[in-house]
XYZ file of C-alpha atoms in Angstrom:
422
model
C 13.566 9.523 84.924
C 13.474 6.599 82.368
C 10.078 5.159 80.716
C 8.561 5.085 77.266
C 7.975 8.244 75.256
C 5.305 6.383 73.150
C 3.238 3.413 73.872
C 2.815 0.391 71.378
C -0.084 -1.608 70.648
C -0.750 -5.018 71.794
C -3.580 -5.149 69.462
C -4.291 -3.503 66.364
C -6.926 -3.258 63.812
C -9.453 -5.386 66.279
C -12.774 -4.453 67.065
C -13.406 -3.171 70.725
C -16.390 -2.659 72.662
C -16.884 0.680 74.841
C -18.594 0.200 78.124
C -20.438 2.892 80.108
C -18.330 5.459 82.370
C -18.797 5.105 86.014
C -19.532 8.541 87.610
C -16.577 11.071 88.365
C -15.901 14.526 88.208
C -14.697 16.161 84.577
C -11.069 17.003 84.208
C -9.253 19.600 82.507
C -9.360 16.650 79.618
C -12.983 16.887 79.602
C -14.070 20.606 80.218
C -11.156 22.681 78.995
C -9.259 24.692 81.228
C -10.232 28.038 83.588
C -11.356 30.876 81.852
C -10.763 28.552 78.631
C -13.201 27.907 75.655
C -13.522 24.684 73.515
C -14.349 25.329 69.607
C -15.215 21.836 68.259
C -14.524 21.849 64.897
C -15.856 18.747 63.082
C -18.612 17.363 60.667
C -22.275 17.409 62.198
C -22.184 13.513 62.598
C -19.103 14.062 64.955
C -19.943 17.148 66.898
C -23.534 16.132 67.475
C -22.866 13.456 70.163
C -19.949 15.623 71.909
C -22.420 18.535 71.974
C -25.142 16.222 73.569
C -22.467 14.888 75.701
C -21.748 18.388 76.816
C -25.004 19.627 77.585
C -25.715 16.294 79.824
C -22.554 17.060 81.696
C -23.396 20.619 82.323
C -20.610 22.182 80.033
C -22.881 24.453 77.880
C -21.476 27.943 77.705
C -18.264 26.890 77.545
C -17.692 25.158 74.150
C -19.132 25.728 70.692
C -19.185 23.816 67.664
C -17.988 24.632 64.190
C -19.800 22.353 61.904
C -17.994 21.928 58.491
C -19.415 20.561 55.578
C -18.437 17.956 52.797
C -17.950 21.021 50.415
C -15.597 23.166 53.264
C -13.695 19.941 53.767
C -13.068 19.255 49.532
C -12.428 23.171 49.224
C -10.218 23.472 52.272
C -12.312 26.603 52.923
C -12.440 25.312 56.746
C -9.515 26.513 57.660
C -10.613 30.026 56.890
C -13.495 29.584 58.957
C -11.667 28.840 62.246
C -10.288 32.119 62.605
C -13.756 33.502 61.756
C -15.563 31.648 64.771
C -12.577 32.535 67.011
C -13.386 36.424 66.399
C -17.000 35.701 67.328
C -16.109 33.701 70.266
C -14.032 36.428 71.400
C -16.360 39.110 70.653
C -19.782 37.291 72.151
C -18.923 35.090 74.898
C -18.328 36.652 78.290
C -15.919 37.145 80.514
C -13.805 36.953 77.569
C -11.781 33.403 77.347
C -8.119 33.690 77.878
C -7.775 30.479 76.172
C -9.072 28.755 73.157
C -8.623 24.976 72.949
C -9.618 24.007 68.962
C -10.982 20.341 69.241
C -10.639 18.340 66.067
C -12.035 14.986 65.329
C -10.672 11.855 62.835
C -11.438 13.817 59.512
C -8.548 16.423 60.328
C -6.318 13.207 60.324
C -7.208 12.689 56.802
C -7.087 16.416 56.108
C -3.473 16.816 56.785
C -4.372 20.345 58.689
C -1.075 22.195 59.026
C -2.093 22.977 62.775
C 1.548 24.943 63.166
C 0.482 27.558 60.563
C -2.985 27.672 62.086
C -1.518 28.253 65.737
C 0.362 30.852 64.101
C -1.996 33.122 62.693
C -4.150 32.696 65.244
C -1.874 33.887 68.012
C -0.617 36.753 65.625
C -4.522 37.740 64.761
C -5.699 37.652 68.324
C -2.482 38.497 70.377
C -2.801 37.705 74.146
C -4.988 34.630 73.742
C -3.739 31.291 74.107
C -4.333 28.436 71.609
C -3.644 24.497 71.490
C -5.313 22.017 69.044
C -6.661 18.943 70.702
C -7.616 15.899 69.168
C -10.713 13.775 69.881
C -9.728 11.020 67.094
C -10.579 7.414 68.489
C -8.678 6.107 65.301
C -5.425 6.890 67.105
C -6.140 4.686 70.313
C -3.590 2.175 69.221
C -1.139 4.726 67.432
C 2.137 5.739 69.552
C 0.286 9.019 70.178
C -3.398 8.224 71.897
C -5.759 10.658 72.422
C -4.962 10.976 76.108
C -1.492 11.445 75.556
C -2.021 13.857 72.827
C -4.365 16.051 74.379
C -2.417 16.471 77.406
C 0.421 17.427 75.520
C -1.473 19.683 73.637
C -2.991 21.667 76.939
C 0.630 22.058 78.422
C 2.070 23.486 75.121
C 0.116 26.555 75.806
C 2.905 27.204 78.656
C 5.437 29.419 78.294
C 8.668 29.416 79.581
C 9.632 31.174 83.084
C 12.269 33.536 84.153
C 11.068 32.793 87.444
C 11.525 29.660 89.487
C 9.192 29.079 92.936
C 9.201 26.512 95.236
C 6.458 24.354 93.534
C 5.826 20.933 92.112
C 3.914 19.948 89.767
C 2.045 16.634 89.746
C 1.390 15.527 85.814
C -1.444 12.990 86.181
C -3.696 10.932 83.911
C -7.185 11.259 83.861
C -7.711 12.374 87.319
C -5.942 14.511 89.604
C -4.258 13.316 92.808
C -6.461 13.200 96.049
C -5.279 15.693 98.590
C -5.580 12.876 101.168
C -2.639 11.134 99.989
C 0.340 11.785 101.743
C 2.396 13.557 98.998
C 0.936 16.617 99.607
C 2.137 16.533 103.404
C 5.390 15.412 102.323
C 6.040 18.286 99.859
C 4.438 20.751 102.056
C 6.794 19.752 105.077
C 9.678 20.015 102.258
C 8.570 23.556 101.859
C 6.778 23.096 97.988
C 3.687 24.302 96.924
C 1.949 21.579 95.051
C 0.100 22.274 91.460
C -2.351 20.235 89.647
C -3.854 21.245 86.230
C -7.302 19.908 87.487
C -7.033 22.191 90.655
C -5.912 25.169 89.018
C -8.630 28.128 89.736
C -7.681 30.389 86.811
C -5.923 30.760 83.678
C -3.153 32.520 85.444
C -2.624 29.541 87.880
C -2.301 27.209 84.810
C 0.298 29.148 83.289
C 2.328 29.681 87.156
C 2.919 25.746 86.476
C 5.834 27.131 84.139
C 7.217 28.435 87.312
C 7.814 25.011 89.118
C 11.186 23.376 90.141
C 10.477 19.697 88.413
C 7.460 17.593 87.672
C 6.399 14.376 89.343
C 4.653 12.197 86.891
C 2.313 9.816 88.104
C 0.582 8.467 85.385
C 2.381 6.686 81.956
C 0.139 8.798 79.795
C 1.398 11.884 81.086
C 5.178 11.302 80.357
C 5.209 12.511 76.697
C 4.095 15.851 78.337
C 6.695 15.889 81.030
C 9.347 15.370 78.256
C 8.056 18.340 75.956
C 7.974 20.682 79.230
C 11.534 19.683 80.231
C 12.419 20.138 76.350
C 10.518 23.527 75.913
C 10.610 24.772 79.690
C 13.511 23.483 81.225
C 11.666 21.663 84.319
C 13.212 18.199 85.007
C 10.848 15.455 85.797
C 10.879 12.101 88.024
C 8.657 9.503 86.562
C 7.018 7.842 89.732
C 3.839 6.237 88.281
C 1.415 5.507 91.024
C 1.613 1.893 92.450
C 0.216 0.284 95.476
C 3.922 -1.854 95.940
C 5.003 -0.382 98.904
C 8.826 -0.857 97.940
C 8.597 1.281 94.954
C 6.608 4.024 97.108
C 9.737 3.990 99.289
C 11.791 4.441 96.335
C 9.661 7.040 94.948
C 9.994 9.307 98.104
C 13.493 9.011 98.381
C 14.056 10.007 94.699
C 12.137 12.857 95.497
C 14.383 13.927 98.540
C 17.119 13.206 96.709
C 15.738 15.634 93.435
C 14.801 18.446 95.980
C 17.949 17.885 98.401
C 15.565 18.063 101.493
C 14.767 15.450 103.745
C 11.943 13.368 103.816
C 9.778 13.964 106.953
C 8.726 10.472 109.100
C 6.391 8.346 107.014
C 6.534 5.342 109.132
C 2.712 5.293 110.319
C 1.513 5.860 106.894
C 3.736 2.706 105.613
C 2.822 0.687 108.313
C -1.031 1.320 108.063
C -0.699 0.908 104.389
C 0.900 -2.867 104.720
C -1.322 -3.914 107.220
C -4.362 -2.940 104.845
C -2.559 -4.680 102.376
C -1.831 -7.814 104.362
C -5.455 -7.833 105.290
C -6.738 -7.367 101.729
C -4.747 -10.139 100.258
C -6.136 -12.572 103.210
C -9.596 -11.722 101.859
C -8.390 -12.652 98.298
C -7.184 -15.781 99.141
C -7.907 -18.275 96.411
C -10.418 -16.006 94.564
C -9.244 -15.586 90.882
C -8.351 -11.931 89.815
C -8.824 -10.211 86.282
C -7.582 -6.526 86.147
C -7.933 -3.864 83.365
C -6.482 -0.345 83.057
C -9.089 1.331 84.749
C -8.400 -0.594 87.832
C -4.518 -0.292 87.510
C -2.904 2.287 84.852
C -0.288 -0.573 84.834
C -2.352 -3.602 85.080
C 0.543 -5.976 83.776
C 2.983 -4.607 86.380
C 0.131 -5.046 89.060
C -0.633 -8.471 87.969
C 3.314 -9.535 88.551
C 3.488 -8.130 91.936
C -0.194 -9.935 93.283
C 1.328 -13.131 91.830
C 4.380 -12.631 93.550
C 2.121 -12.121 96.788
C 0.191 -15.269 96.004
C -2.689 -14.307 94.473
C -4.132 -16.219 91.637
C -4.260 -13.756 88.558
C -6.308 -15.419 85.818
C -6.966 -12.522 83.475
C -5.443 -9.181 82.320
C -6.451 -6.733 79.858
C -4.629 -4.227 78.035
C -4.331 -2.391 74.627
C -1.181 -0.523 75.160
C 2.503 -1.337 76.191
C 4.725 1.283 77.968
C 8.535 0.736 78.580
C 7.530 0.473 82.121
C 5.511 -2.561 81.878
C 7.302 -4.275 78.513
C 9.251 -6.810 80.868
C 6.148 -7.497 82.827
C 4.714 -8.481 79.930
C 7.197 -10.811 78.702
C 7.631 -12.145 82.243
C 3.726 -13.158 82.221
C 4.112 -14.717 79.080
C 7.416 -16.728 80.220
C 6.678 -17.795 83.529
C 2.982 -17.558 83.863
C 1.252 -18.524 80.381
C -1.698 -19.566 82.209
C -2.585 -16.092 82.645
C -4.692 -14.519 79.670
C -3.711 -11.324 78.426
C -6.581 -10.166 76.128
C -7.706 -7.179 74.582
C -9.467 -4.339 76.804
C -13.055 -4.367 75.402
C -12.254 -7.308 72.599
C -14.172 -9.784 71.093
C -12.317 -12.483 72.216
C -12.956 -11.452 76.144
C -16.879 -11.751 75.358
C -16.288 -14.968 73.591
C -14.781 -16.476 76.503
C -16.444 -14.432 79.264
C -17.849 -17.780 81.111
C -14.063 -18.787 81.925
C -13.731 -15.642 84.136
C -16.919 -14.534 85.456
C -15.896 -16.214 88.711
C -13.161 -13.350 89.295
C -12.582 -10.416 91.618
C -12.360 -7.683 89.160
C -9.821 -4.948 89.511
C -11.409 -2.477 87.328
C -14.673 -1.652 85.570
C -14.009 -2.637 81.931
C -13.546 -6.333 82.901
C -16.274 -5.930 85.687
C -19.084 -4.876 83.386
C -17.916 -6.961 80.345
C -17.658 -10.261 82.454
C -20.898 -8.862 84.536
C -18.895 -10.099 87.662
C -20.262 -9.859 91.332
C -17.450 -8.293 92.653
C -15.795 -5.274 91.279
C -13.271 -2.758 92.409
C -14.453 0.585 90.761
C -12.784 3.970 91.838
C -15.444 6.349 91.791
C -15.213 10.341 92.813
C -13.015 11.749 90.208
C -9.584 11.835 92.136
C -6.885 9.113 92.448
C -4.968 8.058 95.643
C -1.094 8.296 95.452
C 1.492 6.694 97.678
C 0.785 4.809 100.634
C -2.737 6.251 100.827
C -3.229 4.258 97.288
C -2.016 0.994 98.815
C -4.591 1.645 101.826
C -7.249 2.794 99.366
C -6.939 -0.348 97.082
C -6.690 -2.683 99.669
C -10.115 -1.502 101.205
C -11.861 -1.290 98.126
C -10.620 -5.192 97.526
C -12.343 -5.638 100.882
C -15.236 -3.906 100.104
C -15.826 -5.609 96.886
C -15.386 -8.992 98.021
C -18.118 -8.511 100.424
C -20.690 -6.655 98.136
C -21.937 -7.249 94.682
C -21.612 -4.613 92.042
C -24.574 -2.665 90.788
C -24.072 -2.308 87.001
C -27.639 -0.580 86.569
C -26.578 2.367 88.425
C -23.494 2.542 86.335
C -25.893 2.465 83.222
C -28.241 4.947 84.337
C -25.298 7.271 85.521
C -23.637 7.070 82.077
C -26.970 7.604 80.369
C -28.090 10.455 82.138
C -25.180 12.230 82.640
C -25.151 12.243 86.155
C -25.732 10.555 89.263
C -28.693 7.807 88.679
């Protein structure tokens, strides 16, 4: 259950290019929770972009924008405007939202709004409605609390401690939920557990019922702080078992689940063997092809780089912006043992200036593939992530497919600009 609560930045204060977004399903981080409503509070320049994006992604009707002026900011009367906007939402939106997520942007960091006092006021005035404040602030991307981490913490802060404990387990994921095809669902079901994920909740009550689970399994570094908050507030213990393609680590993860649950594991020899065979095929396919890795290809790219080097792969480039405790040792190992591996800022200027060095790479991740305009890119689509042996097998098949096909960047660009399939 170890891991870094707060990530640290590798590159601070440097220009970073943003890439288009490959098509994926909207998650709770994008659209909010079932039966919830998003109130975005920001100056028009900030809100306009998000309003257009919400319209393109068919999220209209689930969010409203409270535009605040310079006069509102200077006079601090914007804090009085929020309860008034909430009252309108609860009175006019049907069916009545059971939770309201208040989004604030970078300007709120400069204003120093007392969110605890604001939430206390809202909960007292609108009893029975749940509230949280969610930051949409890119200026915190290299802080100890980057937006994806703080947004997960905010959503789970709406859970209350439950007197009832069910035979259920929560999967705390990052940007995408774990795909149901992953064997972890079968494993937990055979152990007698129901699996809960925030992104598969159909009602707000389903989300609140996550507070009844026996323990959390954290599959992504960005969800670790939320798990630690839940342990402190709700008394729900957690296992930090980030998704990986490494067979040995998957073995150990399932052993930890069995130990934590005090229940026997089902036979996984078939899944393990199939994953190992797929991985060996992929490694043979890679051969001498140089490889580049970024966080969109693996949530711990430095860790994956170390593993692949150990399997004989020529890793040439790793892109990363943040370090977690789990991959700090891998960072130092790469620096000391393999200085020939370039570790650059994801989306940074140096990468573009040196792009010709890496254009022959198989890119594990969309960011490096797009910025390098590489021919062969492993890019996960579909809005869900594999886990366990299924992740290893999926990764291996994606690598083999990428080596045999040329990536269509224009399709991704059309999807990103059009808010849907292109």
